[in-house]
Short mmCIF file of C-alpha atoms and ligand atoms in Angstrom, two decimals:
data_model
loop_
_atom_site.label_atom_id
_atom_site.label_comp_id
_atom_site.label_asym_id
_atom_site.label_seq_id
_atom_site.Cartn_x
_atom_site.Cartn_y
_atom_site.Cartn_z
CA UNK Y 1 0.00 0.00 0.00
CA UNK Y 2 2.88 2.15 0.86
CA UNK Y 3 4.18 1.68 -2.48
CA UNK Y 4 1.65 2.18 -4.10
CA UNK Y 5 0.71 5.63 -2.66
CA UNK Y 6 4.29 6.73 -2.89
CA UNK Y 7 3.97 5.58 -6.52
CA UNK Y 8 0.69 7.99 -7.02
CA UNK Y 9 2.20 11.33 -4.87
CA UNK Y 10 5.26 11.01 -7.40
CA UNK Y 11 2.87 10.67 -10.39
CA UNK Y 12 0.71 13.63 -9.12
CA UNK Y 13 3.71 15.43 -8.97
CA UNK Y 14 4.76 14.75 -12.40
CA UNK Y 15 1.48 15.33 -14.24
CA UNK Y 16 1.15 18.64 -12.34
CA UNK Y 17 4.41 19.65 -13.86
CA UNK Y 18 3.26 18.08 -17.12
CA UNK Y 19 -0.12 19.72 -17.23
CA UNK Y 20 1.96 23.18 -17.19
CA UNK Y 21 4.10 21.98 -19.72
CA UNK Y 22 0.64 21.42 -21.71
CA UNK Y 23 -0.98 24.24 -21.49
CA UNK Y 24 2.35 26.56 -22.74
CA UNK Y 25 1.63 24.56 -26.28
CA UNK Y 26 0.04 26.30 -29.05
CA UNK Y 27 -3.59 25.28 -28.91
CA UNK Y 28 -3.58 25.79 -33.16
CA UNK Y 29 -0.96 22.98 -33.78
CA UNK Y 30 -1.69 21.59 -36.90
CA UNK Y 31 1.21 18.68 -36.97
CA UNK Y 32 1.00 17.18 -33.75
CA UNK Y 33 1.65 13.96 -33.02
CA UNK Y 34 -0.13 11.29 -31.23
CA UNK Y 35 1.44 8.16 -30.46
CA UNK Y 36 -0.29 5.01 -29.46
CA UNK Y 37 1.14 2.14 -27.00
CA UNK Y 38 -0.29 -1.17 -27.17
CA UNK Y 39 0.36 -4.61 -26.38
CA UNK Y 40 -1.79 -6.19 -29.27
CA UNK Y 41 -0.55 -7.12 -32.56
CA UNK Y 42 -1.27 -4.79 -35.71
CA UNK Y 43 -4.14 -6.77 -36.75
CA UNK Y 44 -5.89 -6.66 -33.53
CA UNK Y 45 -9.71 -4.99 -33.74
CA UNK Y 46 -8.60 -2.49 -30.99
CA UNK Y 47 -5.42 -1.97 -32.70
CA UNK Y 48 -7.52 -1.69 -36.43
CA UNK Y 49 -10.09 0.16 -35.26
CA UNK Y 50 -7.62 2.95 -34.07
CA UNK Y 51 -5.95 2.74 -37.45
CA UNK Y 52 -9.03 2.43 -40.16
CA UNK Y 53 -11.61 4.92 -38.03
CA UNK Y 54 -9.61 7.27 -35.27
CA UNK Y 55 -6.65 8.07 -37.67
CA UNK Y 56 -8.67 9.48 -40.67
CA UNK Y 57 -10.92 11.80 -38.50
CA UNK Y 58 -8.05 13.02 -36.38
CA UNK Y 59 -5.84 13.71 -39.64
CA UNK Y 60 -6.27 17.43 -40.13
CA UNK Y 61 -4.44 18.01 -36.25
CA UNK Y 62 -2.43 15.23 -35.70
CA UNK Y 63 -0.18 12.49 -37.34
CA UNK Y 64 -1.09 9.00 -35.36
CA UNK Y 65 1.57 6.98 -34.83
CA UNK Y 66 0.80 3.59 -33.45
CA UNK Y 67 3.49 0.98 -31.78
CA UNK Y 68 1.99 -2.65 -31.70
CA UNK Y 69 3.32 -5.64 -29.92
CA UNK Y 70 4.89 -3.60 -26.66
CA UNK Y 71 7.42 -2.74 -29.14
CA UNK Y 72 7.20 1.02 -27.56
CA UNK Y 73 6.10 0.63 -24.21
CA UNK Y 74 6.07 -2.70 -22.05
CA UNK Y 75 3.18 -3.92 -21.27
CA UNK Y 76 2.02 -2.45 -17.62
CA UNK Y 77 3.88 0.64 -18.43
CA UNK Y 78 2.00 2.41 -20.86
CA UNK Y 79 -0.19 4.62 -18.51
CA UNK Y 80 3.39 5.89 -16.55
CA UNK Y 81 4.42 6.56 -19.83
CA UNK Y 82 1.82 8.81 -20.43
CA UNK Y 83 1.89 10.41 -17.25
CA UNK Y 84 5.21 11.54 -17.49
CA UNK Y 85 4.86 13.10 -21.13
CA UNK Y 86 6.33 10.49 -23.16
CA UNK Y 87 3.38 8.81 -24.50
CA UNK Y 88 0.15 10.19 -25.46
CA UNK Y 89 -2.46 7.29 -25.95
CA UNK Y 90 -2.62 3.87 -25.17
CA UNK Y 91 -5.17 0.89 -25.11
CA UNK Y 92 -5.46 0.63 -21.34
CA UNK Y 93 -7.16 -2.11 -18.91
CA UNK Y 94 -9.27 -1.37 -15.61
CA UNK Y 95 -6.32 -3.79 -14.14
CA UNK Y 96 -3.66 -1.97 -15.36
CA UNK Y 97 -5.56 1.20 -13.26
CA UNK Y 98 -6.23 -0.63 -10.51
CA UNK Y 99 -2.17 -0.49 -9.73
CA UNK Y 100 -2.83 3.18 -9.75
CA UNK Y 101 -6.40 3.25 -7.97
CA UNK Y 102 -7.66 0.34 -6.46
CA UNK Y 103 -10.97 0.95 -7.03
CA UNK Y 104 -10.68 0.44 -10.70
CA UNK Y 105 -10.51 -3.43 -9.41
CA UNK Y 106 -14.63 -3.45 -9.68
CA UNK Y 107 -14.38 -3.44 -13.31
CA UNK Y 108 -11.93 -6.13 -13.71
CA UNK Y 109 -14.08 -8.45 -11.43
CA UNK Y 110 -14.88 -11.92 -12.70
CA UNK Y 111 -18.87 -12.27 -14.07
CA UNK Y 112 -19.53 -7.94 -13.18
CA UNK Y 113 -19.80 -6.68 -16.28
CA UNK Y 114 -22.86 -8.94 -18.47
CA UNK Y 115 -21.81 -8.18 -22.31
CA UNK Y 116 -20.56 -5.31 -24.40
CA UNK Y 117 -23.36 -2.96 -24.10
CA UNK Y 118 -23.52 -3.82 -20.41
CA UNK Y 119 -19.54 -1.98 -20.49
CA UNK Y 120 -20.81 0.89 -22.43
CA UNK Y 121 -23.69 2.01 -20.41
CA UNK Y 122 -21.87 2.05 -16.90
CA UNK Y 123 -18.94 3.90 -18.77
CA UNK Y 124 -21.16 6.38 -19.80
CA UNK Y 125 -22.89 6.38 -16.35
CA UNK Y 126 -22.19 8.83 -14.02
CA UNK Y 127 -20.81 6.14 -11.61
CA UNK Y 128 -17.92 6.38 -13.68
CA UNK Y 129 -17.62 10.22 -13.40
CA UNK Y 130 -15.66 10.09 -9.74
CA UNK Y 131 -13.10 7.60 -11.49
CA UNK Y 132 -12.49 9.17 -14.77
CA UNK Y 133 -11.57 12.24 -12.74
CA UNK Y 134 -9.33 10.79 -10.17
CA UNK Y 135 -7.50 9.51 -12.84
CA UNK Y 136 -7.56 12.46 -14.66
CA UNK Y 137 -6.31 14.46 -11.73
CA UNK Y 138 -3.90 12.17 -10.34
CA UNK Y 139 -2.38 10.46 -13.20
CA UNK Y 140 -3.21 13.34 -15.70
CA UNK Y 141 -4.77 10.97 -18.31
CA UNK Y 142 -8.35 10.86 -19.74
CA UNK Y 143 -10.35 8.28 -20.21
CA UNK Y 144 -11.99 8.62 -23.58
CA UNK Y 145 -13.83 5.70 -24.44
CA UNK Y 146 -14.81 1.77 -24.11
CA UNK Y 147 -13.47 -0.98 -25.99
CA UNK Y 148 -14.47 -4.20 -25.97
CA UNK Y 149 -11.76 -7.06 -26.12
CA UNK Y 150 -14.45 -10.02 -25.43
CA UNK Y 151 -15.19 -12.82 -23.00
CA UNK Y 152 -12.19 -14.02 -21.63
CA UNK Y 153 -11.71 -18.23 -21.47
CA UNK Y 154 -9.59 -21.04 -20.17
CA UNK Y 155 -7.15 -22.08 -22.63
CA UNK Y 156 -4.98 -24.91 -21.98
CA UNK Y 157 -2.38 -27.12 -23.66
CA UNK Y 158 -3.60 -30.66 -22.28
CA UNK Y 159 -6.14 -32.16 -23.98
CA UNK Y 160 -9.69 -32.83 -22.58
CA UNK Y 161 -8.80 -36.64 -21.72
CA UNK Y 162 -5.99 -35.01 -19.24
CA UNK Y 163 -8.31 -32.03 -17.59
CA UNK Y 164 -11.94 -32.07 -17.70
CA UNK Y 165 -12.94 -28.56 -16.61
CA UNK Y 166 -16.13 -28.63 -15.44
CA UNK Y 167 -15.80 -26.61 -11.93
CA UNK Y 168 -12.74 -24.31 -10.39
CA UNK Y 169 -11.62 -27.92 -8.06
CA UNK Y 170 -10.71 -28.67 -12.11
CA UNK Y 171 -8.28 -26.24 -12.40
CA UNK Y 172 -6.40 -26.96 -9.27
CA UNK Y 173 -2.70 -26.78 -9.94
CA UNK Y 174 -2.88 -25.54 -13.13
CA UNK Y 175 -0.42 -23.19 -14.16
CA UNK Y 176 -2.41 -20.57 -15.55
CA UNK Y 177 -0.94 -17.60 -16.86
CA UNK Y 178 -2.56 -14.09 -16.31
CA UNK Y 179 -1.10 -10.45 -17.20
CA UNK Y 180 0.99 -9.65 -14.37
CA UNK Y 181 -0.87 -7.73 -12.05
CA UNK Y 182 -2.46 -7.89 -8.79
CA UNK Y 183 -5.87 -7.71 -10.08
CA UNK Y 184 -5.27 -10.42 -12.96
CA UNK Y 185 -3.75 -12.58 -10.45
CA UNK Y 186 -6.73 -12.62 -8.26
CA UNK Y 187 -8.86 -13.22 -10.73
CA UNK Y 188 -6.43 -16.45 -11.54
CA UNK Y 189 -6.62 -17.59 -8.06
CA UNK Y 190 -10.43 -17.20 -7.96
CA UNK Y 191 -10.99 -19.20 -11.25
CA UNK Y 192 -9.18 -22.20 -8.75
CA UNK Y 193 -5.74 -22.03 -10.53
CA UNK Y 194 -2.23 -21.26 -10.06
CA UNK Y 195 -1.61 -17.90 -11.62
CA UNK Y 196 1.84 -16.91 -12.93
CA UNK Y 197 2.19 -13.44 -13.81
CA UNK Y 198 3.68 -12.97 -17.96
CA UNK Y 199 3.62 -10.53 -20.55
CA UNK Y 200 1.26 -10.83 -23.09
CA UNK Y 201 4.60 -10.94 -25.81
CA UNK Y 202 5.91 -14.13 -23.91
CA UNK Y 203 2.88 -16.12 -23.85
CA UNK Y 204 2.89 -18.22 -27.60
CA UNK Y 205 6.64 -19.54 -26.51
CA UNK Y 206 5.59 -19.78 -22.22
CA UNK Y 207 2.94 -22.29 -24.26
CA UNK Y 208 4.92 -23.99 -26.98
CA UNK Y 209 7.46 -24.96 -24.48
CA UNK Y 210 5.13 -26.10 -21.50
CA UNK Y 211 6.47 -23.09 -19.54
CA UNK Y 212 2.68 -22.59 -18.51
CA UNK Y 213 -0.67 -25.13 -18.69
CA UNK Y 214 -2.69 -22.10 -20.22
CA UNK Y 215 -3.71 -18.67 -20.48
CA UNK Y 216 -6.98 -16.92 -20.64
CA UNK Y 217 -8.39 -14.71 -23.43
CA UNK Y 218 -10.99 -14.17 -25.89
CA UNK Y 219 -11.19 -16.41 -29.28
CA UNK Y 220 -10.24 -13.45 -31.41
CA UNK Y 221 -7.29 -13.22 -29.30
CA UNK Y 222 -6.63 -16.96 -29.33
CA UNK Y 223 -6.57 -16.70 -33.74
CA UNK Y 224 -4.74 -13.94 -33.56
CA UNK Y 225 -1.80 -14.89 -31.47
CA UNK Y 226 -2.16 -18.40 -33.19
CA UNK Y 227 -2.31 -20.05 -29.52
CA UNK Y 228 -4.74 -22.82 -31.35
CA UNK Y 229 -1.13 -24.22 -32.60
CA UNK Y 230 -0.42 -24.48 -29.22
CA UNK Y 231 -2.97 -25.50 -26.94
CA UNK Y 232 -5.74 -28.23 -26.99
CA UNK Y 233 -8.68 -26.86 -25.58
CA UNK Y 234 -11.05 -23.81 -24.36
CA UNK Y 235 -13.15 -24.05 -21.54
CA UNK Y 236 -15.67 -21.66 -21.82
CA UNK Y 237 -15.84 -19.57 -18.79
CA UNK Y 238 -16.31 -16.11 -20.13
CA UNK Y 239 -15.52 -15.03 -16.74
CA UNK Y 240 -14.54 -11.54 -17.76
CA UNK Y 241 -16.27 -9.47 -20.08
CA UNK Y 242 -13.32 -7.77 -20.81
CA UNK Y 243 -12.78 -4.31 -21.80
CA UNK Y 244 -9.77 -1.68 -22.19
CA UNK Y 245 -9.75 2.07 -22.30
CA UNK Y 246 -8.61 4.44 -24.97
CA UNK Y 247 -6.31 6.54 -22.77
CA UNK Y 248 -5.63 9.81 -23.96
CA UNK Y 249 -2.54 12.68 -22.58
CA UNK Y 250 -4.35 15.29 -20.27
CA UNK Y 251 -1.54 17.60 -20.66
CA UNK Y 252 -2.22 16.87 -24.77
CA UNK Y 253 -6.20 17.07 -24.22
CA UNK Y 254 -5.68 20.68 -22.68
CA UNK Y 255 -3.23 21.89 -25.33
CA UNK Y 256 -6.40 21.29 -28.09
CA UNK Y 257 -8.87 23.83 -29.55
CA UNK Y 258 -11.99 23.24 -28.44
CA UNK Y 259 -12.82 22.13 -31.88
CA UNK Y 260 -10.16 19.67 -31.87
CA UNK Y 261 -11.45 18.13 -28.39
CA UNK Y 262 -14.57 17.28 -29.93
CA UNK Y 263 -13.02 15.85 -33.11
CA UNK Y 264 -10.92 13.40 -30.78
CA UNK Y 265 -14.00 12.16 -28.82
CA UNK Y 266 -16.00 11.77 -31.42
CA UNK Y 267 -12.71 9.88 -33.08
CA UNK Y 268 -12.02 7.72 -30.41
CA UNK Y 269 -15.74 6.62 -29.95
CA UNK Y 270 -16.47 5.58 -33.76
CA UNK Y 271 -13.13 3.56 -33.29
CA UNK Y 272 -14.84 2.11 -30.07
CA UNK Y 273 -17.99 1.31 -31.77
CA UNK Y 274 -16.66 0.06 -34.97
CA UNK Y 275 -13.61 -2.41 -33.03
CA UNK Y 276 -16.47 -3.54 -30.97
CA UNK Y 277 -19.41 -4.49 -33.74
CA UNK Y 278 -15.75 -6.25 -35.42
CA UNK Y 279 -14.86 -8.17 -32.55
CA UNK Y 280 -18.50 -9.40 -31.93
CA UNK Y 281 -18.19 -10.37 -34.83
CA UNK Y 282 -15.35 -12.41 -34.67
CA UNK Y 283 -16.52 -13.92 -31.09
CA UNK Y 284 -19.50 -15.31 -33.21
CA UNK Y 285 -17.26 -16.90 -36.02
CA UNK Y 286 -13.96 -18.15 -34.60
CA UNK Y 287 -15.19 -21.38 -33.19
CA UNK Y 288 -15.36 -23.61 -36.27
CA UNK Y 289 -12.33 -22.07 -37.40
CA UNK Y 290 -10.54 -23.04 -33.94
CA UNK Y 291 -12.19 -26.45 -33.79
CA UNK Y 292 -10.51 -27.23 -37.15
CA UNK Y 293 -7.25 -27.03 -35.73
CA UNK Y 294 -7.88 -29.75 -33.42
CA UNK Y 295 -9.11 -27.25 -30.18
CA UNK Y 296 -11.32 -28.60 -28.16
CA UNK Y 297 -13.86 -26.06 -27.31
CA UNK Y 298 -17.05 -26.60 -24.61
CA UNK Y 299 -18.65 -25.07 -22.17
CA UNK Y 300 -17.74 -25.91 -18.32
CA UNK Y 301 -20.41 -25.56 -15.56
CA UNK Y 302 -20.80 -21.73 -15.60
CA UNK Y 303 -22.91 -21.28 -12.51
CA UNK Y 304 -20.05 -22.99 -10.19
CA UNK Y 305 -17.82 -20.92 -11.96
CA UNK Y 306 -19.78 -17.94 -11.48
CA UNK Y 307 -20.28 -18.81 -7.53
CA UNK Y 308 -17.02 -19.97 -6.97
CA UNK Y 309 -15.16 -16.65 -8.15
CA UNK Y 310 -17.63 -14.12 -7.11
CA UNK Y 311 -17.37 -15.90 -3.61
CA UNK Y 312 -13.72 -15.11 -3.66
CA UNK Y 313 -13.91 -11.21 -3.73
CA UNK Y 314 -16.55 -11.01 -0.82
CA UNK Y 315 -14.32 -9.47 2.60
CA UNK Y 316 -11.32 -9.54 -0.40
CA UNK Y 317 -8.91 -6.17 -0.28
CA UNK Y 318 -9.74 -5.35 -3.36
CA UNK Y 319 -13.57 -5.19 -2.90
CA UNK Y 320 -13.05 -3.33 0.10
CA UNK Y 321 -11.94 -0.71 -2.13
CA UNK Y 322 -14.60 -0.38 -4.33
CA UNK Y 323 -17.13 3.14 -3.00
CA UNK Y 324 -20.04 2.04 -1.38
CA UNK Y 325 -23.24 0.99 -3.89
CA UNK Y 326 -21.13 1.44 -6.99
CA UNK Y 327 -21.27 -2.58 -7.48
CA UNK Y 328 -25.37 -2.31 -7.37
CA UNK Y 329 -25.15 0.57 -9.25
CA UNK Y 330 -23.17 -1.74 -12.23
CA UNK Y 331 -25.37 -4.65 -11.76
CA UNK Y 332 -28.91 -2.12 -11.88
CA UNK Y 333 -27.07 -1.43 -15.45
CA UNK Y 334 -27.29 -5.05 -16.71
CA UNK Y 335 -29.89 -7.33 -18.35
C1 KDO W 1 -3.39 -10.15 -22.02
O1 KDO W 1 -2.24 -9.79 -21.72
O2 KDO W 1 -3.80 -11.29 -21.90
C2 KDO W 1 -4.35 -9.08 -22.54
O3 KDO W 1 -5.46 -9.69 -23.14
C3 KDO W 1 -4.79 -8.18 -21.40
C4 KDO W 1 -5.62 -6.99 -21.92
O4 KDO W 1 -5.90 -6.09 -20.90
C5 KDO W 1 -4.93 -6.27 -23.07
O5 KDO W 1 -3.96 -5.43 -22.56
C6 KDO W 1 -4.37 -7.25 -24.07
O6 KDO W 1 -3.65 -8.30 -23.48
C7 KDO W 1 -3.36 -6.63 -25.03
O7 KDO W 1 -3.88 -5.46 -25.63
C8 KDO W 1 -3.02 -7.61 -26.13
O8 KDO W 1 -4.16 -8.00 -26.84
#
């Protein structure tokens, strides 16, 4: 905790210097640049969507210049990045946040948020309002939008004959990997397996080589990475609707006309709307294509799933940072 709030009063510290740093900027820049940070591979929706639909509408201001693969920042370290001035989007997860402010923990709970129009109504909420400007404040980086990445599932190397996952007591042992931070771990743990903490780059080899039993992550994640050439089956657990944020510079934000704010949102939305119709999409479609490269895919028993994990965060520290009624607030939002 110490660490973490040290961690925070430095980055407070920075943006505040930062945000002056912003606002000296001529507001009528016409060749700015905006660079992207992500994790995911070129032909990733998020990372398309940003490319075929934010790009083109942001043209007339600024040159976009994305870096793929964690080629430009690690993952994890994107959102520092920006904080400091040396980055000014990336495609940011409530986990990666949750490092920052705890809080943000609610939204990477297992089985909170339903579907993908579940995630876009409580962002637009205004239960969201208190977090967007914390981090805003303290971090100095807006949140612009909602993306969806997809249902998240158990994908392992052994075949079906050596696991059967039906409940979490399935997954016992299992070395599961999970993006390495406190929030993913816990979700790990709850699902009943062992997590180990990995970058996203280092999972394809971690597989191929037995390193780890699995990882978890949509289908459209699973084709593009190729991990059907190295794991056997998919239990479906969808036990994160999973989202990430388009993060945006505040210290950039502030140094636009108002014009060009406008022209940003309404950029980085279309790009939100258009990666998620694409990636539903894809969810829908990638099962056959999976299945004929000898994946198992089925469906485990979701309600002990469901039970099992949500039972772990009751009393947990991270739900005892979540504000008071926000959790009814997200579920009053669902289906
Ligand atoms: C992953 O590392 O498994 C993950 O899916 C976590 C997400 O939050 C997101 O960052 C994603 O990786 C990357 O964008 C790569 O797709």
């Amino acid at each position: 905790m110490i660490t973490k709030f040290t961690r925070r009063a430095a980055l407070t510290a920075i943006v505040a210097a930062g945000m002056v740093a912003g606002t000296a900027m001529p507001s009528f820049a016409a060749d700015m640049e905006f660079t992207l940070a992500t994790s995911g591979s070129e032909s990733d929706q998020r990372s398309a969507a940003m490319a075929e639909v934010f790009a083109p509408m942001i043209a007339s201001f600024a040159d976009y210049k994305p870096g793929y693969n964690g080629t430009l920042f690690a993952q994890g370290t994107e959102l520092e990045a920006i904080s400091r001035g040396n980055l000014t989007m990336s495609i940011a997860s409530a986990q990666e946040l949750a490092q920052f402010f705890p809080e943000f923990s609610i939204f990477a709970t297992g089985y909170v948020h339903q579907d993908a129009a579940h995630q876009v109504r409580v962002f637009n909420n205004p239960l969201m309002d208190p977090f967007k400007q914390k981090v805003e404040d303290e971090l100095g980086v807006k949140l612009l939008s909602v993306m969806y990445l997809g249902r998240r599932h158990v994908n392992l190397r052994q075949t079906r004959e050596e696991v059967n996952v039906r409940t979490p007591a399935d997954l016992k042992g299992i070395n599961l990997r999970m993006p390495g931070t406190d929030a993913w771990q816990f979700l790990g743990a709850a699902l009943g397996a062992s997590p180990t903490p990995l970058a996203f780059s280092e999972v394809y080899t971690a597989l191929s080589t037995g390193a780890v039993d699995g990882q978890d992550n949509p289908l459209p994640t699973v084709v593009d990475k190729k991990f059907y050439e190295v794991t056997k089956q998919i239990a479906m657990t969808a036990h994160l609707v999973d989202l990430n944020y388009i993060a945006f510079s505040k210290a950039t934000w502030d140094s636009l006309s108002a014009d060009q704010k406008m022209t940003v949102q309404r950029a980085a939305d279309a790009a939100a709307a258009y990666g998620r119709l694409k990636q539903l999409d894809k969810e829908n479609s990638l099962a056959d294509f999976i299945r004929s490269q000898g994946v198992e895919i089925y469906t485990p028993d979701l309600a002990a799933f469901r039970t099992h994990v949500q039972a772990q965060y009751v009393g947990s520290e991270a739900a005892a940072s979540w504000p008071e009624g926000v959790l009814e607030e997200i579920n009053a939002l669902g289906n």
